[in-house]
Tab-separated table of C-alpha atoms and ligand atoms in Angstrom:
chain	number	residue	atom	x	y	z
A	285	UNK	CA	132.495	169.091	291.862
A	286	UNK	CA	130.744	169.534	295.046
A	287	UNK	CA	127.465	171.435	295.810
A	288	UNK	CA	126.710	174.126	298.651
A	289	UNK	CA	123.365	174.602	299.978
A	290	UNK	CA	123.363	177.699	301.160
A	291	UNK	CA	121.156	179.819	303.339
A	292	UNK	CA	118.098	177.277	304.425
A	293	UNK	CA	116.867	175.781	307.530
A	294	UNK	CA	118.073	172.176	307.971
A	295	UNK	CA	115.945	170.141	309.420
A	296	UNK	CA	116.161	166.573	311.085
A	297	UNK	CA	113.731	164.488	312.715
A	298	UNK	CA	115.359	166.294	316.371
A	299	UNK	CA	115.740	169.666	315.539
A	300	UNK	CA	116.569	172.540	313.473
A	301	UNK	CA	119.053	175.172	312.866
A	302	UNK	CA	120.308	177.272	309.743
A	303	UNK	CA	123.350	175.977	308.102
A	304	UNK	CA	124.595	175.383	304.555
A	305	UNK	CA	125.417	172.144	303.838
A	306	UNK	CA	128.257	171.277	301.616
A	307	UNK	CA	128.386	167.885	299.517
A	308	UNK	CA	131.710	166.313	298.484
A	309	UNK	CA	131.406	163.031	296.046
A	310	UNK	CA	128.400	160.939	297.425
A	311	UNK	CA	128.782	162.708	301.078
A	312	UNK	CA	127.750	165.142	303.328
A	313	UNK	CA	131.553	166.613	303.962
A	314	UNK	CA	130.534	170.054	306.112
A	315	UNK	CA	127.410	170.914	307.980
A	316	UNK	CA	127.705	174.867	309.622
A	317	UNK	CA	126.722	178.788	308.761
A	318	UNK	CA	129.004	180.574	305.929
A	319	UNK	CA	130.218	177.801	304.871
A	320	UNK	CA	133.583	178.378	303.059
A	321	UNK	CA	134.302	175.874	299.976
A	322	UNK	CA	136.163	175.136	297.013
A	323	UNK	CA	135.893	177.412	293.735
A	324	UNK	CA	134.088	175.650	290.832
A	325	UNK	CA	131.497	174.248	294.064
A	326	UNK	CA	127.717	174.408	292.850
A	327	UNK	CA	125.628	176.850	294.383
A	328	UNK	CA	121.760	175.522	295.075
A	329	UNK	CA	120.269	179.143	296.767
A	330	UNK	CA	117.777	177.999	299.347
A	331	UNK	CA	117.157	181.067	300.805
A	332	UNK	CA	113.463	180.735	302.641
A	333	UNK	CA	113.614	176.743	302.153
A	334	UNK	CA	114.128	173.880	304.112
A	335	UNK	CA	116.946	171.313	303.772
A	336	UNK	CA	115.859	168.089	304.942
A	337	UNK	CA	117.179	163.769	304.151
A	338	UNK	CA	115.942	162.960	301.187
A	339	UNK	CA	112.479	160.886	301.752
A	340	UNK	CA	112.565	157.366	301.756
A	341	UNK	CA	109.635	155.540	300.075
A	342	UNK	CA	109.962	152.558	302.213
A	343	UNK	CA	107.073	150.315	299.814
A	344	UNK	CA	107.210	150.231	296.253
A	345	UNK	CA	106.271	148.147	293.351
A	346	UNK	CA	107.969	149.231	290.145
A	347	UNK	CA	107.992	147.178	286.943
A	348	UNK	CA	106.121	143.937	289.188
A	349	UNK	CA	104.876	141.739	287.022
A	350	UNK	CA	101.320	141.473	289.162
A	351	UNK	CA	97.596	139.978	288.468
A	352	UNK	CA	98.286	138.828	284.580
A	353	UNK	CA	100.093	142.040	284.044
A	354	UNK	CA	103.346	144.835	284.871
A	355	UNK	CA	103.156	147.727	286.990
A	356	UNK	CA	104.310	150.634	284.279
A	357	UNK	CA	106.403	152.046	285.822
A	358	UNK	CA	109.464	150.908	285.731
A	359	UNK	CA	112.666	152.323	288.171
A	360	UNK	CA	113.918	154.928	286.200
A	361	UNK	CA	110.481	156.417	286.103
A	362	UNK	CA	109.563	155.572	289.399
A	363	UNK	CA	112.655	156.753	290.513
A	364	UNK	CA	112.902	160.456	288.266
A	365	UNK	CA	109.059	160.927	289.770
A	366	UNK	CA	110.151	160.074	293.235
A	367	UNK	CA	112.991	162.603	292.837
A	368	UNK	CA	110.776	164.857	291.694
A	369	UNK	CA	108.497	165.162	294.844
A	370	UNK	CA	111.883	164.509	296.605
A	371	UNK	CA	112.685	161.279	297.421
A	372	UNK	CA	115.884	159.533	297.253
A	373	UNK	CA	115.846	156.317	298.308
A	374	UNK	CA	112.442	153.757	297.713
A	375	UNK	CA	113.021	150.299	299.228
A	376	UNK	CA	111.114	148.366	296.644
A	377	UNK	CA	110.004	144.024	297.233
A	378	UNK	CA	111.222	141.307	295.182
A	379	UNK	CA	108.924	138.928	294.838
A	380	UNK	CA	109.416	135.311	293.569
A	381	UNK	CA	107.179	133.040	291.921
A	382	UNK	CA	105.823	130.817	294.011
A	383	UNK	CA	108.243	127.466	294.625
A	384	UNK	CA	111.112	130.166	293.433
A	385	UNK	CA	114.491	130.406	294.049
A	386	UNK	CA	114.812	133.451	296.356
A	387	UNK	CA	118.264	134.559	295.177
A	388	UNK	CA	117.209	133.850	291.293
A	389	UNK	CA	114.136	136.952	292.344
A	390	UNK	CA	117.082	139.443	293.838
A	391	UNK	CA	119.168	138.042	290.459
A	392	UNK	CA	115.870	139.714	288.575
A	393	UNK	CA	115.179	142.422	290.405
A	394	UNK	CA	118.234	143.879	290.129
A	395	UNK	CA	118.425	143.309	286.653
A	396	UNK	CA	115.408	145.721	286.534
A	397	UNK	CA	116.682	148.441	289.276
A	398	UNK	CA	120.012	148.898	287.533
A	399	UNK	CA	118.636	151.726	285.514
A	400	UNK	CA	117.114	153.272	288.726
A	401	UNK	CA	118.343	157.490	289.381
A	402	UNK	CA	118.286	157.247	293.039
A	403	UNK	CA	119.177	154.687	295.480
A	404	UNK	CA	117.595	151.405	296.352
A	405	UNK	CA	117.064	148.440	298.482
A	406	UNK	CA	114.669	145.814	298.474
A	407	UNK	CA	112.847	143.654	300.889
A	408	UNK	CA	112.376	140.609	300.049
A	409	UNK	CA	108.617	138.531	299.962
A	410	UNK	CA	107.764	135.224	301.031
A	411	UNK	CA	105.284	133.462	298.781
A	412	UNK	CA	105.590	130.090	299.872
A	413	UNK	CA	107.646	127.187	302.013
A	414	UNK	CA	110.056	124.571	301.302
A	415	UNK	CA	113.553	123.801	301.863
A	416	UNK	CA	115.381	125.465	299.792
A	417	UNK	CA	113.537	129.446	300.786
A	418	UNK	CA	114.240	128.264	304.471
A	419	UNK	CA	118.381	127.765	303.053
A	420	UNK	CA	117.856	130.817	300.707
A	421	UNK	CA	116.819	133.329	303.570
A	422	UNK	CA	120.606	132.707	305.247
A	423	UNK	CA	122.452	134.207	301.745
A	424	UNK	CA	119.476	136.218	301.076
A	425	UNK	CA	120.549	138.268	304.786
A	426	UNK	CA	123.633	137.447	305.104
A	427	UNK	CA	124.957	138.116	301.313
A	428	UNK	CA	122.508	139.760	299.518
A	429	UNK	CA	121.832	142.697	301.879
A	430	UNK	CA	118.186	141.914	302.358
A	431	UNK	CA	116.634	142.315	306.425
A	432	UNK	CA	113.360	142.191	306.167
A	433	UNK	CA	110.744	139.649	304.013
A	434	UNK	CA	107.626	140.468	303.519
A	435	UNK	CA	105.058	137.766	304.141
A	436	UNK	CA	101.200	137.967	302.275
A	437	UNK	CA	98.513	136.752	304.075
A	438	UNK	CA	96.302	138.013	301.219
A	439	UNK	CA	95.940	137.091	297.756
A	440	UNK	CA	94.827	133.747	298.187
A	441	UNK	CA	95.743	130.608	294.775
A	442	UNK	CA	98.269	133.534	294.118
A	443	UNK	CA	100.728	134.652	296.790
A	444	UNK	CA	99.096	134.212	300.226
A	445	UNK	CA	101.146	132.171	302.679
A	446	UNK	CA	98.910	129.594	305.515
A	447	UNK	CA	99.660	129.965	308.500
A	448	UNK	CA	102.009	127.345	308.980
A	449	UNK	CA	104.226	129.095	306.233
A	450	UNK	CA	103.855	132.299	308.056
A	451	UNK	CA	105.475	130.622	311.648
A	452	UNK	CA	108.286	128.551	309.858
A	453	UNK	CA	108.921	132.159	308.085
A	454	UNK	CA	108.803	134.039	311.120
A	455	UNK	CA	111.388	131.772	312.745
A	456	UNK	CA	113.492	132.009	310.191
A	457	UNK	CA	114.201	135.467	310.650
A	458	UNK	CA	114.950	135.613	313.946
A	459	UNK	CA	117.265	132.979	312.928
A	460	UNK	CA	118.802	134.707	310.413
A	461	UNK	CA	118.514	138.375	312.081
A	462	UNK	CA	115.861	139.642	309.766
A	463	UNK	CA	112.619	141.457	310.208
A	464	UNK	CA	109.614	139.783	309.493
A	465	UNK	CA	106.982	142.045	308.017
A	466	UNK	CA	103.339	141.153	306.683
A	467	UNK	CA	100.545	142.443	304.447
A	468	UNK	CA	98.031	141.907	307.182
A	469	UNK	CA	94.370	140.999	305.711
A	470	UNK	CA	92.670	137.728	306.748
A	471	UNK	CA	92.981	136.062	303.062
A	472	UNK	CA	90.489	133.451	303.582
A	473	UNK	CA	87.845	135.636	304.609
A	474	UNK	CA	87.815	138.068	301.564
A	475	UNK	CA	88.068	135.499	300.126
A	476	UNK	CA	84.721	134.731	301.034
A	477	UNK	CA	83.641	137.478	301.149
A	478	UNK	CA	84.917	138.338	296.740
A	479	UNK	CA	82.806	134.792	296.190
A	480	UNK	CA	79.750	136.086	297.903
A	481	UNK	CA	79.335	139.935	296.508
A	482	UNK	CA	80.227	138.024	292.814
A	483	UNK	CA	76.792	135.283	293.351
A	484	UNK	CA	74.964	139.321	294.760
A	485	UNK	CA	75.315	140.338	291.380
A	486	UNK	CA	77.708	143.012	292.724
A	487	UNK	CA	80.716	143.265	289.872
A	488	UNK	CA	81.690	146.444	289.860
A	489	UNK	CA	84.785	148.346	292.002
A	490	UNK	CA	82.227	148.610	295.198
A	491	UNK	CA	82.752	144.868	295.928
A	492	UNK	CA	86.523	145.846	296.298
A	493	UNK	CA	86.390	147.465	299.853
A	494	UNK	CA	82.380	145.682	300.058
A	495	UNK	CA	84.862	142.169	300.767
A	496	UNK	CA	87.775	143.980	302.627
A	497	UNK	CA	85.581	145.598	305.735
A	498	UNK	CA	88.274	147.117	308.364
A	499	UNK	CA	88.136	143.514	310.901
A	500	UNK	CA	90.294	141.894	307.774
A	501	UNK	CA	93.401	143.906	308.041
A	502	UNK	CA	92.441	143.909	312.165
A	503	UNK	CA	92.405	140.457	312.386
A	504	UNK	CA	95.147	139.584	310.380
A	505	UNK	CA	97.088	142.729	312.238
A	506	UNK	CA	96.154	140.931	315.066
A	507	UNK	CA	97.520	137.448	314.502
A	508	UNK	CA	100.681	138.395	313.009
A	509	UNK	CA	101.429	140.609	316.324
A	510	UNK	CA	100.966	137.628	318.488
A	511	UNK	CA	102.389	135.705	316.152
A	512	UNK	CA	105.577	137.599	316.159
A	513	UNK	CA	105.780	138.253	319.813
A	514	UNK	CA	105.450	134.016	320.404
A	515	UNK	CA	108.483	133.667	318.425
A	516	UNK	CA	110.543	136.706	319.413
A	517	UNK	CA	110.883	138.501	315.851
A	518	UNK	CA	110.325	141.738	315.152
A	519	UNK	CA	107.682	143.000	313.153
A	520	UNK	CA	106.906	145.496	310.467
A	521	UNK	CA	103.059	145.970	309.289
A	522	UNK	CA	103.507	147.549	305.693
A	523	UNK	CA	99.888	149.859	304.539
A	524	UNK	CA	97.500	149.749	307.611
A	525	UNK	CA	94.581	151.648	306.519
A	526	UNK	CA	92.641	150.107	308.993
A	527	UNK	CA	91.948	151.931	312.528
A	528	UNK	CA	91.536	148.879	314.466
A	529	UNK	CA	94.805	147.533	312.423
A	530	UNK	CA	96.880	150.234	314.355
A	531	UNK	CA	94.938	150.167	317.376
A	532	UNK	CA	96.481	146.772	317.291
A	533	UNK	CA	100.361	148.245	316.819
A	534	UNK	CA	99.659	150.661	319.598
A	535	UNK	CA	98.463	147.761	322.056
A	536	UNK	CA	101.091	145.701	320.711
A	537	UNK	CA	104.272	148.591	321.366
A	538	UNK	CA	102.829	149.874	324.719
A	539	UNK	CA	103.346	146.068	326.347
A	540	UNK	CA	106.646	146.607	325.000
A	541	UNK	CA	106.286	144.732	321.685
A	542	UNK	CA	109.102	145.685	318.841
A	543	UNK	CA	106.559	146.239	316.340
A	544	UNK	CA	106.102	148.794	313.637
A	545	UNK	CA	103.349	150.184	311.681
A	546	UNK	CA	103.847	152.023	308.037
A	547	UNK	CA	100.694	153.769	306.490
A	548	UNK	CA	99.945	155.280	303.317
A	549	UNK	CA	100.175	159.056	301.887
A	550	UNK	CA	96.818	157.406	300.677
A	551	UNK	CA	95.419	156.162	303.433
A	552	UNK	CA	95.879	159.574	305.090
A	553	UNK	CA	94.550	161.760	302.502
A	554	UNK	CA	91.367	159.187	300.952
A	555	UNK	CA	88.372	157.564	302.198
A	556	UNK	CA	85.822	154.805	300.324
A	557	UNK	CA	83.544	156.550	298.863
A	558	UNK	CA	85.860	156.704	295.816
A	559	UNK	CA	84.766	153.438	295.019
A	560	UNK	CA	81.182	154.262	294.909
A	561	UNK	CA	81.992	156.625	292.033
A	562	UNK	CA	79.911	156.220	288.985
A	563	UNK	CA	82.637	156.789	286.720
A	564	UNK	CA	84.267	153.202	286.574
A	565	UNK	CA	87.611	154.357	285.746
A	566	UNK	CA	87.926	156.754	288.736
A	567	UNK	CA	87.064	154.041	290.853
A	568	UNK	CA	88.824	151.185	289.928
A	569	UNK	CA	91.703	153.679	289.341
A	570	UNK	CA	91.064	153.171	293.594
A	571	UNK	CA	91.284	149.802	293.826
A	572	UNK	CA	94.674	148.237	295.666
A	573	UNK	CA	94.765	146.243	298.933
A	574	UNK	CA	94.345	146.792	301.536
A	575	UNK	CA	91.266	149.194	300.406
A	576	UNK	CA	90.852	152.984	301.525
A	577	UNK	CA	88.570	153.330	304.531
A	578	UNK	CA	84.824	154.827	305.531
A	579	UNK	CA	85.575	158.098	307.182
A	580	UNK	CA	87.039	158.016	309.997
A	581	UNK	CA	90.444	155.666	310.124
A	582	UNK	CA	92.081	158.574	308.022
A	583	UNK	CA	91.995	160.704	310.760
A	584	UNK	CA	92.386	157.896	313.129
A	585	UNK	CA	95.588	157.327	311.238
A	586	UNK	CA	97.021	160.663	311.483
A	587	UNK	CA	96.596	160.311	315.409
A	588	UNK	CA	98.708	157.307	315.111
A	589	UNK	CA	101.209	159.039	313.593
A	590	UNK	CA	101.194	161.807	315.757
A	591	UNK	CA	101.248	159.972	318.564
A	592	UNK	CA	104.080	157.614	317.493
A	593	UNK	CA	102.790	154.497	316.979
A	594	UNK	CA	102.927	154.620	313.178
A	595	UNK	CA	105.646	155.518	312.642
A	596	UNK	CA	106.362	155.589	308.922
A	597	UNK	CA	104.387	156.556	305.594
A	598	UNK	CA	104.944	155.416	302.072
A	599	UNK	CA	103.045	155.054	299.512
A	600	UNK	CA	103.106	151.213	298.440
A	601	UNK	CA	103.334	152.442	294.643
A	602	UNK	CA	102.093	150.093	292.323
A	603	UNK	CA	100.976	151.537	289.822
A	604	UNK	CA	98.513	150.809	286.105
A	605	UNK	CA	96.933	152.600	283.002
A	606	UNK	CA	93.431	152.305	283.452
A	607	UNK	CA	93.409	150.514	280.114
A	608	UNK	CA	95.052	148.214	282.492
A	609	UNK	CA	92.226	148.277	284.856
A	610	UNK	CA	89.871	147.868	282.855
A	611	UNK	CA	90.754	143.595	283.277
A	612	UNK	CA	88.285	144.304	285.894
A	613	UNK	CA	85.251	145.677	283.998
A	614	UNK	CA	83.232	142.265	284.446
A	615	UNK	CA	84.382	141.380	288.297
A	616	UNK	CA	86.772	143.493	290.454
A	617	UNK	CA	88.713	141.131	291.608
A	618	UNK	CA	90.558	140.939	288.119
A	619	UNK	CA	90.751	145.046	288.567
A	620	UNK	CA	95.253	144.813	288.996
A	621	UNK	CA	95.532	145.525	292.413
A	622	UNK	CA	97.675	148.713	293.090
A	623	UNK	CA	98.013	152.831	292.628
A	624	UNK	CA	100.531	155.515	292.747
A	625	UNK	CA	101.566	158.206	294.629
A	626	UNK	CA	106.044	158.470	294.727
A	627	UNK	CA	105.867	161.558	293.484
A	628	UNK	CA	103.236	163.018	295.453
A	629	UNK	CA	103.905	161.693	298.883
A	630	UNK	CA	105.982	164.114	300.732
A	631	UNK	CA	103.948	167.409	299.667
A	632	UNK	CA	100.600	165.194	300.416
A	633	UNK	CA	102.226	164.050	303.913
A	634	UNK	CA	103.112	168.030	304.344
A	635	UNK	CA	100.208	169.867	303.113
A	636	UNK	CA	97.884	167.265	304.986
A	637	UNK	CA	100.135	166.982	307.640
A	638	UNK	CA	102.090	170.077	308.501
A	639	UNK	CA	99.846	172.905	307.358
A	640	UNK	CA	96.981	171.380	309.432
A	641	UNK	CA	99.123	171.262	312.095
A	642	UNK	CA	98.868	168.071	313.102
A	643	UNK	CA	102.327	167.399	312.678
A	644	UNK	CA	105.629	169.378	313.406
A	645	UNK	CA	108.912	169.617	310.321
A	646	UNK	CA	110.665	167.444	312.777
A	647	UNK	CA	108.232	164.868	312.990
A	648	UNK	CA	107.628	165.234	309.085
A	649	UNK	CA	111.328	164.274	308.561
A	650	UNK	CA	110.846	161.750	311.008
A	651	UNK	CA	108.290	159.976	309.068
A	652	UNK	CA	109.025	160.495	305.794
A	653	UNK	CA	113.221	159.707	305.415
A	654	UNK	CA	114.610	159.282	308.894
A	655	UNK	CA	112.242	156.301	310.643
A	656	UNK	CA	112.755	154.318	307.974
A	657	UNK	CA	116.470	154.549	307.918
A	658	UNK	CA	116.266	153.629	311.420
A	659	UNK	CA	113.884	150.362	311.271
A	660	UNK	CA	115.290	149.334	308.024
A	661	UNK	CA	118.873	149.878	309.969
A	662	UNK	CA	120.168	152.261	307.177
A	663	UNK	CA	120.587	155.254	309.656
A	664	UNK	CA	122.736	157.300	309.684
A	665	UNK	CA	123.758	156.401	305.820
A	666	UNK	CA	120.474	157.682	305.388
A	667	UNK	CA	117.639	159.443	307.127
A	668	UNK	CA	119.280	162.096	308.342
A	669	UNK	CA	121.451	165.396	307.294
A	670	UNK	CA	124.609	165.039	308.962
A	671	UNK	CA	128.617	165.236	308.198
A	672	UNK	CA	129.270	161.735	306.676
A	673	UNK	CA	125.731	160.698	305.862
A	674	UNK	CA	125.376	160.551	301.487
A	675	UNK	CA	124.469	163.542	299.945
A	676	UNK	CA	120.632	163.034	299.346
A	677	UNK	CA	118.955	165.648	300.004
A	678	UNK	CA	115.676	168.135	299.454
A	679	UNK	CA	115.519	171.500	298.796
A	680	UNK	CA	112.222	171.772	300.635
A	681	UNK	CA	110.060	175.246	299.934
A	682	UNK	CA	106.622	175.320	302.012
A	683	UNK	CA	105.473	178.995	300.911
A	684	UNK	CA	105.893	177.197	297.229
A	685	UNK	CA	101.930	175.317	295.791
A	686	UNK	CA	101.096	173.429	293.406
A	687	UNK	CA	97.671	171.493	292.147
A	688	UNK	CA	98.788	167.333	291.700
A	689	UNK	CA	97.607	165.812	287.923
A	690	UNK	CA	97.994	163.239	286.029
A	691	UNK	CA	97.984	166.182	283.447
A	692	UNK	CA	101.625	167.093	284.617
A	693	UNK	CA	102.572	163.842	286.916
A	694	UNK	CA	105.694	162.003	285.933
A	695	UNK	CA	104.547	158.632	287.350
A	696	UNK	CA	103.665	156.701	284.253
A	697	UNK	CA	99.836	155.703	284.589
A	698	UNK	CA	97.266	158.551	283.755
A	699	UNK	CA	95.862	158.192	286.739
A	700	UNK	CA	96.798	160.449	290.356
A	701	UNK	CA	94.842	159.090	293.879
A	702	UNK	CA	95.326	162.740	294.828
A	703	UNK	CA	94.004	164.235	291.937
A	704	UNK	CA	93.315	168.276	292.546
A	705	UNK	CA	95.030	168.283	295.219
A	706	UNK	CA	96.469	171.675	296.113
A	707	UNK	CA	99.446	170.979	298.265
A	708	UNK	CA	101.784	173.821	299.264
A	709	UNK	CA	104.847	172.330	299.880
A	710	UNK	CA	106.922	171.792	297.489
A	711	UNK	CA	110.290	170.234	296.244
A	712	UNK	CA	112.334	172.497	294.436
A	713	UNK	CA	116.343	171.064	294.240
A	714	UNK	CA	116.535	167.067	294.926
A	715	UNK	CA	120.443	166.264	295.623
A	716	UNK	CA	120.930	162.105	294.989
A	717	UNK	CA	124.369	160.901	295.995
A	718	UNK	CA	125.634	164.027	295.722
A	719	UNK	CA	124.068	164.392	292.338
A	720	UNK	CA	121.574	167.297	291.946
A	721	UNK	CA	118.634	165.711	290.018
A	722	UNK	CA	115.845	167.880	290.374
A	723	UNK	CA	116.331	171.403	289.657
A	724	UNK	CA	113.646	173.443	290.474
A	725	UNK	CA	111.431	171.873	287.252
A	726	UNK	CA	114.072	170.301	285.055
A	727	UNK	CA	114.838	166.699	285.470
A	728	UNK	CA	118.817	166.005	285.581
A	729	UNK	CA	118.040	162.416	286.810
A	730	UNK	CA	120.788	160.165	284.998
A	731	UNK	CA	119.393	156.665	283.924
A	732	UNK	CA	121.466	153.575	286.107
A	733	UNK	CA	123.073	156.239	288.593
A	734	UNK	CA	121.336	154.627	291.084
A	735	UNK	CA	122.880	152.087	294.262
A	736	UNK	CA	121.715	149.576	295.548
A	737	UNK	CA	121.673	149.920	299.371
A	738	UNK	CA	122.401	146.707	301.878
A	739	UNK	CA	121.161	146.728	304.829
A	740	UNK	CA	122.706	145.139	307.269
A	741	UNK	CA	120.970	141.820	309.077
A	742	UNK	CA	120.212	143.098	313.047
A	743	UNK	CA	121.932	141.717	315.952
A	744	UNK	CA	120.477	139.494	318.610
A	745	UNK	CA	119.392	142.018	320.697
A	746	UNK	CA	116.663	143.095	318.683
A	747	UNK	CA	114.590	140.215	318.285
A	748	UNK	CA	114.760	140.294	321.904
A	749	UNK	CA	115.342	137.308	324.614
A	750	UNK	CA	114.265	134.220	323.320
A	751	UNK	CA	111.630	133.656	325.283
A	752	UNK	CA	111.266	129.646	324.313
A	753	UNK	CA	114.768	129.358	326.192
A	754	UNK	CA	113.566	131.219	329.702
A	755	UNK	CA	109.930	128.655	329.143
A	756	UNK	CA	112.551	125.805	328.073
A	757	UNK	CA	114.542	126.531	331.276
A	758	UNK	CA	115.284	122.867	333.863
A	759	UNK	CA	112.842	124.072	336.789
A	760	UNK	CA	113.447	122.051	339.471
A	761	UNK	CA	109.778	120.656	341.072
A	762	UNK	CA	109.808	119.985	345.031
A	763	UNK	CA	107.751	117.137	345.785
A	764	UNK	CA	105.978	116.106	349.057
A	765	UNK	CA	106.805	112.434	350.250
B	2150	LIG	O1	97.379	146.741	295.723
B	2150	LIG	C1	98.137	146.510	296.435
B	2150	LIG	N1	98.842	147.125	297.311
B	2150	LIG	N2	99.152	146.330	295.027
B	2150	LIG	C2	100.781	145.386	295.515
B	2150	LIG	C3	101.176	144.514	296.178
B	2150	LIG	C4	100.816	145.066	297.953
B	2150	LIG	O2	99.552	144.008	298.366
B	2150	LIG	O3	101.800	145.518	298.649
B	2151	LIG	ZN1	100.679	144.391	300.623
B	2152	LIG	ZN1	102.908	146.501	298.443
């Protein structure tokens, strides 16, 4: 049985139009006014609402084992939470242990993700470097549908990679047709500052931002950009929180480098004052890396989004309970790093972005869905309301309000970084691959109905000209005499 969404305004990244949308099985099969549909078709009334491509959260960590514990949201609860907020695809990070096999890690993640309620894709993390990793990157990219690799420039003594590994890994990305991604923080400097804080007796959550000044992010972002430029590999900088990091991306793009910047819904909404709250659980609940930055940074990120210099808004959804966070009661470096957001991302970006006049509804679609689909090579299957695209849709009521709270959110953690924020603009219906899984307050999602979305490697043109070929081209040297 198909579904028809009637009477809404269809908002894509490039235009808005009044139209009905008809879906058969998992695809959109008609978009137009007053569509005639077969008897028995489910009708969704979108009168007064917007019909947009389902959100794509390009940055999540479901059931990740991390810092001695495990993320509390699994692929089912996390994707259901996302769907209630209008998100129909996540791209999660496969993170093998240092020295581990990439292929085995993909299998592990596929097993975990088999319970997902919406579609999902994977990025692969490179946590160390050896011949097997280099070899497996080829199979991961060409046969396992993963075309993006994240390198952690922080988390010393855990998953951080060295400059030597970055260089080798970036080069290999180019060879296999993948995009490199970085967690850009100067891990050595963070470690040094953390030690200094602890020696000074600063053991609470306030030590977290004090050991991660903006320069930590700015330096690593600039370094990754320089390496990617020389090695001619496209680069995606994840979770940008610092103005200076966004500026580094902007400068690179002005120079013509293929660099994409992602920020997070949280970074657009919250500043580092949260770490100085007297309530330890509240302060620790915000501990994530990079950290929230001082006042002024969120506005700079908004401006970079407005200008098109940052292109995506993810969440870095990585949820822990208060109890889990208390692992770091005596030492802030032991607080599991991570916050939530997959459920609230769309409403928060709408409220602070569109309602404030910072971005248009079309730009909203770009930064919450279409740009991620383009950058990660799944457009137009995802990211657009168009005949032939996947029937991943959100009916969004821009008049409806709600107050975000951990008391009634679907995420499994007992904390919400957007607690108390009133948002006007709410997902009222979510369609995932042609299934109506969120119906005005009712969850109809099915465990395991989500599908893995393979992403093809990029062609050579995407990486750009191989500068080394030019540099090494034989040159005739005229000598006198
Ligand atoms: O604090 C964070 N961001 N935790 C998840 C791992 C990462 O760095 O993305
Ligand atoms: Zn990261
Ligand atoms: Zn992350």
